[in-house]
PDB file of C-alpha atoms and ligand atoms in Angstrom:
ATOM      1  CA  MET A   1      50.434 -61.248 109.590  1.00  0.00           C
ATOM      2  CA  LEU A   2      51.848 -59.228 106.718  1.00  0.00           C
ATOM      3  CA  SER A   3      50.929 -55.626 106.249  1.00  0.00           C
ATOM      4  CA  PHE A   4      49.220 -54.659 102.993  1.00  0.00           C
ATOM      5  CA  CYS A   5      52.448 -53.126 101.712  1.00  0.00           C
ATOM      6  CA  GLU A   6      54.471 -56.178 102.634  1.00  0.00           C
ATOM      7  CA  SER A   7      52.081 -58.497 100.802  1.00  0.00           C
ATOM      8  CA  LEU A   8      52.192 -56.244  97.740  1.00  0.00           C
ATOM      9  CA  HIS A   9      55.964 -56.255  97.937  1.00  0.00           C
ATOM     10  CA  ILE A  10      56.016 -60.046  97.938  1.00  0.00           C
ATOM     11  CA  ARG A  11      53.522 -60.340  95.102  1.00  0.00           C
ATOM     12  CA  TYR A  12      55.325 -57.951  92.802  1.00  0.00           C
ATOM     13  CA  ASN A  13      58.850 -58.979  93.625  1.00  0.00           C
ATOM     14  CA  GLN A  14      58.488 -62.676  92.940  1.00  0.00           C
ATOM     15  CA  PRO A  15      61.551 -63.540  90.961  1.00  0.00           C
ATOM     16  CA  MET A  16      60.336 -64.420  87.480  1.00  0.00           C
ATOM     17  CA  LEU A  17      62.414 -66.031  84.805  1.00  0.00           C
ATOM     18  CA  ARG A  18      61.883 -64.675  81.311  1.00  0.00           C
ATOM     19  CA  LEU A  19      63.082 -66.008  77.945  1.00  0.00           C
ATOM     20  CA  MET A  20      62.957 -63.942  74.743  1.00  0.00           C
ATOM     21  CA  CYS A  21      63.266 -65.532  71.307  1.00  0.00           C
ATOM     22  CA  ILE A  22      63.842 -63.376  68.209  1.00  0.00           C
ATOM     23  CA  THR A  23      63.066 -64.909  64.811  1.00  0.00           C
ATOM     24  CA  ALA A  24      62.439 -63.836  61.204  1.00  0.00           C
ATOM     25  CA  HIS A  25      59.436 -65.802  59.888  1.00  0.00           C
ATOM     26  CA  PRO A  26      56.285 -67.427  61.188  1.00  0.00           C
ATOM     27  CA  ASP A  27      57.296 -71.134  61.655  1.00  0.00           C
ATOM     28  CA  ASP A  28      60.854 -70.330  62.876  1.00  0.00           C
ATOM     29  CA  GLU A  29      59.528 -70.331  66.449  1.00  0.00           C
ATOM     30  CA  ALA A  30      58.437 -73.962  66.052  1.00  0.00           C
ATOM     31  CA  GLY A  31      61.121 -75.214  63.680  1.00  0.00           C
ATOM     32  CA  GLY A  32      64.095 -73.561  65.348  1.00  0.00           C
ATOM     33  CA  PHE A  33      63.145 -73.142  68.991  1.00  0.00           C
ATOM     34  CA  GLY A  34      59.855 -75.002  69.658  1.00  0.00           C
ATOM     35  CA  GLY A  35      61.170 -77.644  72.039  1.00  0.00           C
ATOM     36  CA  THR A  36      63.069 -75.088  74.094  1.00  0.00           C
ATOM     37  CA  LEU A  37      60.084 -72.715  74.337  1.00  0.00           C
ATOM     38  CA  LEU A  38      57.896 -75.571  75.600  1.00  0.00           C
ATOM     39  CA  THR A  39      60.529 -76.885  78.002  1.00  0.00           C
ATOM     40  CA  TYR A  40      60.951 -73.543  79.725  1.00  0.00           C
ATOM     41  CA  ARG A  41      57.267 -72.591  79.729  1.00  0.00           C
ATOM     42  CA  ASP A  42      56.530 -75.864  81.518  1.00  0.00           C
ATOM     43  CA  ARG A  43      59.152 -74.897  84.090  1.00  0.00           C
ATOM     44  CA  GLY A  44      57.253 -71.665  84.742  1.00  0.00           C
ATOM     45  CA  VAL A  45      59.448 -69.399  82.646  1.00  0.00           C
ATOM     46  CA  GLU A  46      57.637 -66.551  80.897  1.00  0.00           C
ATOM     47  CA  THR A  47      58.357 -66.701  77.161  1.00  0.00           C
ATOM     48  CA  CYS A  48      58.212 -64.027  74.461  1.00  0.00           C
ATOM     49  CA  VAL A  49      58.673 -64.648  70.741  1.00  0.00           C
ATOM     50  CA  ILE A  50      59.284 -61.684  68.453  1.00  0.00           C
ATOM     51  CA  CYS A  51      58.957 -62.583  64.782  1.00  0.00           C
ATOM     52  CA  LEU A  52      60.237 -59.758  62.584  1.00  0.00           C
ATOM     53  CA  THR A  53      58.198 -60.435  59.420  1.00  0.00           C
ATOM     54  CA  PRO A  54      54.754 -61.884  58.664  1.00  0.00           C
ATOM     55  CA  GLY A  55      56.368 -64.132  56.031  1.00  0.00           C
ATOM     56  CA  GLN A  56      54.648 -62.550  53.056  1.00  0.00           C
ATOM     57  CA  ALA A  57      57.383 -63.523  50.547  1.00  0.00           C
ATOM     58  CA  ALA A  58      57.140 -67.300  51.110  1.00  0.00           C
ATOM     59  CA  SER A  59      57.102 -69.585  48.056  1.00  0.00           C
ATOM     60  CA  ASN A  60      54.353 -71.689  49.643  1.00  0.00           C
ATOM     61  CA  ARG A  61      51.293 -69.460  49.690  1.00  0.00           C
ATOM     62  CA  GLY A  62      48.228 -71.555  50.571  1.00  0.00           C
ATOM     63  CA  THR A  63      45.075 -69.858  49.297  1.00  0.00           C
ATOM     64  CA  ALA A  64      46.558 -66.343  49.405  1.00  0.00           C
ATOM     65  CA  ARG A  65      46.155 -64.282  46.215  1.00  0.00           C
ATOM     66  CA  ASN A  66      48.651 -61.597  47.186  1.00  0.00           C
ATOM     67  CA  ASP A  67      51.238 -60.642  49.805  1.00  0.00           C
ATOM     68  CA  PRO A  68      48.856 -58.947  52.280  1.00  0.00           C
ATOM     69  CA  GLU A  69      46.558 -61.987  52.215  1.00  0.00           C
ATOM     70  CA  LEU A  70      49.487 -64.326  52.855  1.00  0.00           C
ATOM     71  CA  ALA A  71      50.700 -62.086  55.690  1.00  0.00           C
ATOM     72  CA  GLU A  72      47.241 -62.251  57.259  1.00  0.00           C
ATOM     73  CA  LEU A  73      47.068 -66.053  56.982  1.00  0.00           C
ATOM     74  CA  ARG A  74      50.541 -66.441  58.428  1.00  0.00           C
ATOM     75  CA  ARG A  75      49.829 -64.092  61.337  1.00  0.00           C
ATOM     76  CA  ARG A  76      46.988 -66.413  62.308  1.00  0.00           C
ATOM     77  CA  GLU A  77      49.158 -69.490  61.872  1.00  0.00           C
ATOM     78  CA  PHE A  78      51.846 -67.902  64.051  1.00  0.00           C
ATOM     79  CA  ALA A  79      49.237 -67.256  66.757  1.00  0.00           C
ATOM     80  CA  ALA A  80      48.037 -70.877  66.558  1.00  0.00           C
ATOM     81  CA  SER A  81      51.598 -72.228  66.724  1.00  0.00           C
ATOM     82  CA  CYS A  82      52.449 -69.989  69.703  1.00  0.00           C
ATOM     83  CA  GLU A  83      49.333 -71.226  71.478  1.00  0.00           C
ATOM     84  CA  ILE A  84      50.516 -74.824  71.053  1.00  0.00           C
ATOM     85  CA  LEU A  85      53.972 -73.765  72.291  1.00  0.00           C
ATOM     86  CA  LYS A  86      52.303 -71.938  75.222  1.00  0.00           C
ATOM     87  CA  VAL A  87      54.199 -68.727  74.415  1.00  0.00           C
ATOM     88  CA  SER A  88      53.277 -66.035  76.958  1.00  0.00           C
ATOM     89  CA  GLN A  89      53.854 -63.103  74.603  1.00  0.00           C
ATOM     90  CA  PRO A  90      53.746 -63.858  70.870  1.00  0.00           C
ATOM     91  CA  ILE A  91      54.603 -60.751  68.846  1.00  0.00           C
ATOM     92  CA  ILE A  92      54.749 -60.525  65.081  1.00  0.00           C
ATOM     93  CA  LEU A  93      56.141 -57.362  63.506  1.00  0.00           C
ATOM     94  CA  ASN A  94      55.700 -56.012  60.007  1.00  0.00           C
ATOM     95  CA  TYR A  95      59.177 -55.839  58.489  1.00  0.00           C
ATOM     96  CA  PRO A  96      59.415 -57.124  54.901  1.00  0.00           C
ATOM     97  CA  ASP A  97      60.064 -60.828  54.452  1.00  0.00           C
ATOM     98  CA  GLY A  98      63.146 -61.547  52.344  1.00  0.00           C
ATOM     99  CA  GLN A  99      64.356 -57.968  52.703  1.00  0.00           C
ATOM    100  CA  LEU A 100      65.751 -57.715  56.213  1.00  0.00           C
ATOM    101  CA  TYR A 101      69.291 -57.173  54.919  1.00  0.00           C
ATOM    102  CA  ARG A 102      68.057 -54.082  53.077  1.00  0.00           C
ATOM    103  CA  GLN A 103      66.428 -52.478  56.125  1.00  0.00           C
ATOM    104  CA  GLU A 104      68.014 -49.697  58.097  1.00  0.00           C
ATOM    105  CA  LEU A 105      69.830 -51.522  60.885  1.00  0.00           C
ATOM    106  CA  ASN A 106      69.239 -48.778  63.426  1.00  0.00           C
ATOM    107  CA  ARG A 107      65.469 -48.814  62.962  1.00  0.00           C
ATOM    108  CA  ILE A 108      65.055 -52.523  63.771  1.00  0.00           C
ATOM    109  CA  VAL A 109      67.634 -52.540  66.567  1.00  0.00           C
ATOM    110  CA  TYR A 110      65.867 -49.526  68.125  1.00  0.00           C
ATOM    111  CA  ASP A 111      62.572 -51.414  68.015  1.00  0.00           C
ATOM    112  CA  LEU A 112      64.049 -54.602  69.494  1.00  0.00           C
ATOM    113  CA  THR A 113      66.015 -52.717  72.169  1.00  0.00           C
ATOM    114  CA  MET A 114      62.750 -51.158  73.370  1.00  0.00           C
ATOM    115  CA  ARG A 115      61.115 -54.583  73.523  1.00  0.00           C
ATOM    116  CA  VAL A 116      64.042 -56.057  75.490  1.00  0.00           C
ATOM    117  CA  ARG A 117      63.781 -53.170  77.968  1.00  0.00           C
ATOM    118  CA  GLU A 118      60.048 -53.813  78.335  1.00  0.00           C
ATOM    119  CA  PHE A 119      60.040 -57.621  78.634  1.00  0.00           C
ATOM    120  CA  ARG A 120      63.326 -57.735  80.584  1.00  0.00           C
ATOM    121  CA  PRO A 121      64.459 -61.268  79.729  1.00  0.00           C
ATOM    122  CA  GLN A 122      67.363 -62.841  81.567  1.00  0.00           C
ATOM    123  CA  VAL A 123      68.044 -65.091  78.567  1.00  0.00           C
ATOM    124  CA  MET A 124      67.696 -64.403  74.841  1.00  0.00           C
ATOM    125  CA  ILE A 125      67.778 -66.939  71.996  1.00  0.00           C
ATOM    126  CA  THR A 126      68.038 -66.227  68.271  1.00  0.00           C
ATOM    127  CA  PHE A 127      69.849 -67.333  65.120  1.00  0.00           C
ATOM    128  CA  GLY A 128      73.578 -67.050  64.536  1.00  0.00           C
ATOM    129  CA  ALA A 129      74.865 -65.025  61.594  1.00  0.00           C
ATOM    130  CA  GLU A 130      75.067 -68.207  59.498  1.00  0.00           C
ATOM    131  CA  GLY A 131      71.255 -68.206  59.411  1.00  0.00           C
ATOM    132  CA  GLY A 132      70.435 -71.577  60.963  1.00  0.00           C
ATOM    133  CA  VAL A 133      69.961 -74.852  59.077  1.00  0.00           C
ATOM    134  CA  THR A 134      68.466 -73.071  56.054  1.00  0.00           C
ATOM    135  CA  ALA A 135      71.064 -70.249  56.098  1.00  0.00           C
ATOM    136  CA  HIS A 136      68.234 -67.879  55.148  1.00  0.00           C
ATOM    137  CA  PRO A 137      69.602 -64.292  55.066  1.00  0.00           C
ATOM    138  CA  ASP A 138      66.579 -63.096  57.094  1.00  0.00           C
ATOM    139  CA  HIS A 139      67.620 -65.491  59.859  1.00  0.00           C
ATOM    140  CA  SER A 140      71.162 -64.089  59.755  1.00  0.00           C
ATOM    141  CA  MET A 141      69.851 -60.546  60.018  1.00  0.00           C
ATOM    142  CA  ALA A 142      67.404 -61.425  62.824  1.00  0.00           C
ATOM    143  CA  GLY A 143      70.389 -62.766  64.775  1.00  0.00           C
ATOM    144  CA  ILE A 144      72.468 -59.656  64.105  1.00  0.00           C
ATOM    145  CA  PHE A 145      69.671 -57.256  65.102  1.00  0.00           C
ATOM    146  CA  ALA A 146      68.925 -59.343  68.217  1.00  0.00           C
ATOM    147  CA  THR A 147      72.605 -59.425  69.192  1.00  0.00           C
ATOM    148  CA  LEU A 148      72.854 -55.637  69.103  1.00  0.00           C
ATOM    149  CA  ALA A 149      69.565 -55.258  71.015  1.00  0.00           C
ATOM    150  CA  PHE A 150      70.874 -57.694  73.651  1.00  0.00           C
ATOM    151  CA  HIS A 151      73.972 -55.565  74.197  1.00  0.00           C
ATOM    152  CA  TRP A 152      72.469 -52.106  73.788  1.00  0.00           C
ATOM    153  CA  ALA A 153      69.334 -52.593  75.928  1.00  0.00           C
ATOM    154  CA  GLY A 154      71.587 -52.523  78.991  1.00  0.00           C
ATOM    155  CA  ARG A 155      73.419 -49.327  78.100  1.00  0.00           C
ATOM    156  CA  ALA A 156      71.886 -46.077  79.266  1.00  0.00           C
ATOM    157  CA  ASN A 157      73.670 -44.155  76.486  1.00  0.00           C
ATOM    158  CA  ARG A 158      72.014 -46.193  73.706  1.00  0.00           C
ATOM    159  CA  TYR A 159      68.607 -44.915  72.595  1.00  0.00           C
ATOM    160  CA  ALA A 160      68.404 -42.740  75.708  1.00  0.00           C
ATOM    161  CA  ASP A 161      65.122 -41.269  74.462  1.00  0.00           C
ATOM    162  CA  GLN A 162      63.453 -44.608  75.285  1.00  0.00           C
ATOM    163  CA  LEU A 163      64.479 -44.227  78.916  1.00  0.00           C
ATOM    164  CA  LYS A 164      62.750 -40.908  79.599  1.00  0.00           C
ATOM    165  CA  ASP A 165      59.252 -42.204  80.273  1.00  0.00           C
ATOM    166  CA  GLY A 166      59.752 -45.889  79.540  1.00  0.00           C
ATOM    167  CA  PRO A 167      61.428 -48.727  81.401  1.00  0.00           C
ATOM    168  CA  GLY A 168      65.060 -48.393  82.430  1.00  0.00           C
ATOM    169  CA  PRO A 169      68.031 -50.066  80.761  1.00  0.00           C
ATOM    170  CA  HIS A 170      67.987 -53.842  80.972  1.00  0.00           C
ATOM    171  CA  ARG A 171      71.060 -56.028  80.883  1.00  0.00           C
ATOM    172  CA  ALA A 172      69.992 -59.522  79.824  1.00  0.00           C
ATOM    173  CA  GLN A 173      72.362 -62.116  81.259  1.00  0.00           C
ATOM    174  CA  LYS A 174      72.888 -64.648  78.480  1.00  0.00           C
ATOM    175  CA  LEU A 175      72.574 -64.690  74.703  1.00  0.00           C
ATOM    176  CA  TYR A 176      72.405 -67.945  72.763  1.00  0.00           C
ATOM    177  CA  TYR A 177      72.376 -68.771  69.083  1.00  0.00           C
ATOM    178  CA  GLY A 178      70.463 -71.843  68.019  1.00  0.00           C
ATOM    179  CA  THR A 179      72.839 -74.183  66.239  1.00  0.00           C
ATOM    180  CA  ALA A 180      72.923 -77.607  64.590  1.00  0.00           C
ATOM    181  CA  ASP A 181      75.357 -80.360  63.805  1.00  0.00           C
ATOM    182  CA  PHE A 182      74.147 -81.035  60.276  1.00  0.00           C
ATOM    183  CA  ALA A 183      72.958 -79.055  57.264  1.00  0.00           C
ATOM    184  CA  LEU A 184      69.968 -79.832  55.077  1.00  0.00           C
ATOM    185  CA  PRO A 185      70.651 -82.296  52.261  1.00  0.00           C
ATOM    186  CA  ASN A 186      71.624 -81.034  48.784  1.00  0.00           C
ATOM    187  CA  ARG A 187      72.564 -77.560  49.982  1.00  0.00           C
ATOM    188  CA  PRO A 188      75.890 -75.779  50.277  1.00  0.00           C
ATOM    189  CA  PRO A 189      77.685 -76.473  53.560  1.00  0.00           C
ATOM    190  CA  ILE A 190      76.992 -74.166  56.516  1.00  0.00           C
ATOM    191  CA  THR A 191      79.546 -73.162  59.141  1.00  0.00           C
ATOM    192  CA  PHE A 192      77.705 -73.404  62.478  1.00  0.00           C
ATOM    193  CA  PRO A 193      78.597 -71.919  65.856  1.00  0.00           C
ATOM    194  CA  PRO A 194      79.857 -74.763  68.087  1.00  0.00           C
ATOM    195  CA  GLN A 195      77.297 -76.275  70.433  1.00  0.00           C
ATOM    196  CA  THR A 196      77.848 -75.338  74.066  1.00  0.00           C
ATOM    197  CA  ALA A 197      74.376 -76.123  75.466  1.00  0.00           C
ATOM    198  CA  ILE A 198      72.221 -79.159  74.736  1.00  0.00           C
ATOM    199  CA  ILE A 199      68.557 -78.861  75.747  1.00  0.00           C
ATOM    200  CA  ASP A 200      66.701 -82.130  76.155  1.00  0.00           C
ATOM    201  CA  ILE A 201      63.350 -81.722  74.394  1.00  0.00           C
ATOM    202  CA  SER A 202      62.417 -85.418  74.193  1.00  0.00           C
ATOM    203  CA  ASP A 203      59.121 -84.827  76.048  1.00  0.00           C
ATOM    204  CA  TYR A 204      58.156 -82.111  73.579  1.00  0.00           C
ATOM    205  CA  LEU A 205      59.196 -83.366  70.135  1.00  0.00           C
ATOM    206  CA  GLU A 206      55.665 -84.336  69.060  1.00  0.00           C
ATOM    207  CA  ILE A 207      54.183 -81.002  70.230  1.00  0.00           C
ATOM    208  CA  LYS A 208      56.964 -79.151  68.412  1.00  0.00           C
ATOM    209  CA  ILE A 209      56.030 -80.973  65.198  1.00  0.00           C
ATOM    210  CA  ALA A 210      52.334 -80.188  65.828  1.00  0.00           C
ATOM    211  CA  ALA A 211      53.204 -76.501  66.255  1.00  0.00           C
ATOM    212  CA  PHE A 212      55.063 -76.501  62.933  1.00  0.00           C
ATOM    213  CA  LYS A 213      51.976 -78.036  61.310  1.00  0.00           C
ATOM    214  CA  ALA A 214      49.861 -75.132  62.581  1.00  0.00           C
ATOM    215  CA  HIS A 215      51.540 -73.316  59.675  1.00  0.00           C
ATOM    216  CA  LYS A 216      49.117 -74.712  57.122  1.00  0.00           C
ATOM    217  CA  THR A 217      50.261 -72.503  54.233  1.00  0.00           C
ATOM    218  CA  GLN A 218      53.659 -74.163  54.629  1.00  0.00           C
ATOM    219  CA  SER A 219      52.292 -77.717  54.331  1.00  0.00           C
ATOM    220  CA  PRO A 220      54.604 -78.588  51.389  1.00  0.00           C
ATOM    221  CA  LEU A 221      57.484 -78.170  53.904  1.00  0.00           C
ATOM    222  CA  TRP A 222      55.977 -80.444  56.553  1.00  0.00           C
ATOM    223  CA  PRO A 223      57.627 -83.714  55.394  1.00  0.00           C
ATOM    224  CA  LEU A 224      61.098 -82.119  55.189  1.00  0.00           C
ATOM    225  CA  PHE A 225      60.607 -80.431  58.537  1.00  0.00           C
ATOM    226  CA  GLU A 226      59.361 -83.562  60.253  1.00  0.00           C
ATOM    227  CA  GLN A 227      62.193 -85.632  58.830  1.00  0.00           C
ATOM    228  CA  ASN A 228      64.764 -83.136  60.106  1.00  0.00           C
ATOM    229  CA  ALA A 229      63.061 -82.651  63.462  1.00  0.00           C
ATOM    230  CA  ARG A 230      63.132 -86.411  64.018  1.00  0.00           C
ATOM    231  CA  ARG A 231      66.743 -86.566  62.852  1.00  0.00           C
ATOM    232  CA  ARG A 232      67.627 -83.871  65.380  1.00  0.00           C
ATOM    233  CA  GLY A 233      65.584 -85.924  67.803  1.00  0.00           C
ATOM    234  CA  LYS A 234      65.532 -85.236  71.459  1.00  0.00           C
ATOM    235  CA  SER A 235      67.701 -82.171  71.680  1.00  0.00           C
ATOM    236  CA  GLU A 236      67.969 -78.571  70.541  1.00  0.00           C
ATOM    237  CA  LEU A 237      71.490 -77.195  70.404  1.00  0.00           C
ATOM    238  CA  TYR A 238      72.718 -73.747  71.380  1.00  0.00           C
ATOM    239  CA  HIS A 239      75.880 -71.694  71.343  1.00  0.00           C
ATOM    240  CA  LEU A 240      76.509 -69.329  74.239  1.00  0.00           C
ATOM    241  CA  ALA A 241      77.400 -66.081  72.466  1.00  0.00           C
ATOM    242  CA  ALA A 242      77.502 -63.669  75.427  1.00  0.00           C
ATOM    243  CA  SER A 243      77.185 -63.937  79.201  1.00  0.00           C
ATOM    244  CA  VAL A 244      77.462 -61.591  82.176  1.00  0.00           C
ATOM    245  CA  ASN A 245      79.538 -64.352  83.760  1.00  0.00           C
ATOM    246  CA  ALA A 246      82.158 -64.491  81.083  1.00  0.00           C
ATOM    247  CA  GLY A 247      84.904 -66.961  81.743  1.00  0.00           C
ATOM    248  CA  GLU A 248      85.822 -70.418  80.706  1.00  0.00           C
ATOM    249  CA  LEU A 249      83.114 -72.153  78.688  1.00  0.00           C
ATOM    250  CA  HIS A 250      81.365 -75.128  80.276  1.00  0.00           C
ATOM    251  CA  ALA A 251      79.007 -77.548  78.575  1.00  0.00           C
ATOM    252  CA  GLU A 252      75.471 -76.716  79.690  1.00  0.00           C
ATOM    253  CA  THR A 253      72.115 -78.502  79.748  1.00  0.00           C
ATOM    254  CA  ASP A 254      70.118 -75.503  81.009  1.00  0.00           C
ATOM    255  CA  LEU A 255      69.986 -72.060  79.382  1.00  0.00           C
ATOM    256  CA  PHE A 256      69.179 -70.523  82.785  1.00  0.00           C
ATOM    257  CA  ALA A 257      72.202 -72.069  84.550  1.00  0.00           C
ATOM    258  CA  GLY A 258      73.834 -69.388  86.692  1.00  0.00           C
ATOM    259  CA  VAL A 259      71.112 -66.824  85.959  1.00  0.00           C
ATOM    260  CA  ASP A 260      70.037 -64.423  88.703  1.00  0.00           C
ATOM    261  CA  PRO A 261      66.204 -64.465  88.688  1.00  0.00           C
ATOM    262  CA  ASN A 262      66.051 -61.110  90.449  1.00  0.00           C
ATOM    263  CA  GLU A 263      67.747 -59.223  87.640  1.00  0.00           C
TER     264      GLU A 263
HETATM  265 ZN1  LIG B 301      62.602 -68.734  58.638  1.00  0.00          ZN
END
């Protein structure tokens, strides 16, 4: 028979795996990372998506008459998509769409560092500095901000004011950039980070496409998206950009390979 304290100890010290995904626009979570988010949620991993902008500068605007109306529509679409992707913590921030490269770097990295310290992911996924298959500059910036937050969240001398009453420093164990082995047709070539991890999403491809289609204002993009998602097929590709177990690179099929669930 366990004492009350012992049972509490067990309940609150269950090792829990957590995956954080940092994106720029509503629909990136489905288009870039949807299969991976579903794969890990179904394995019991807690997932958090932080989308930096509400996508108010999109060319496809649905019924919106102005930017705030489009932002509102897209916030709801993001929530619907994250429900389909079973995201545990969907978070959409209010930075300006199309303008991330003009924002003060420190302000966004501060914000993201705080969120890493709160959610305490072992693994983080985001875009590389090339900006993914669309090479959108917001994607590039999301990846750069996320990379700094990944590294700085673990350092007690970075944003020490957050540590006074808040959670302690958190050193996430692995950082991955989503990558691809082809660019979109009729666009300038993109230089991708090499793939080091291949995640099999074959069971989730149709749900990933359904999640993308929760973004109804973006319906003119659905055919292009679906065509590319099917071309990518049963896998999502990643590049291991940082790891607490640095050493020789090995091809991986699991983003949580070698991760300590107690950290
Ligand atoms: Zn995007």
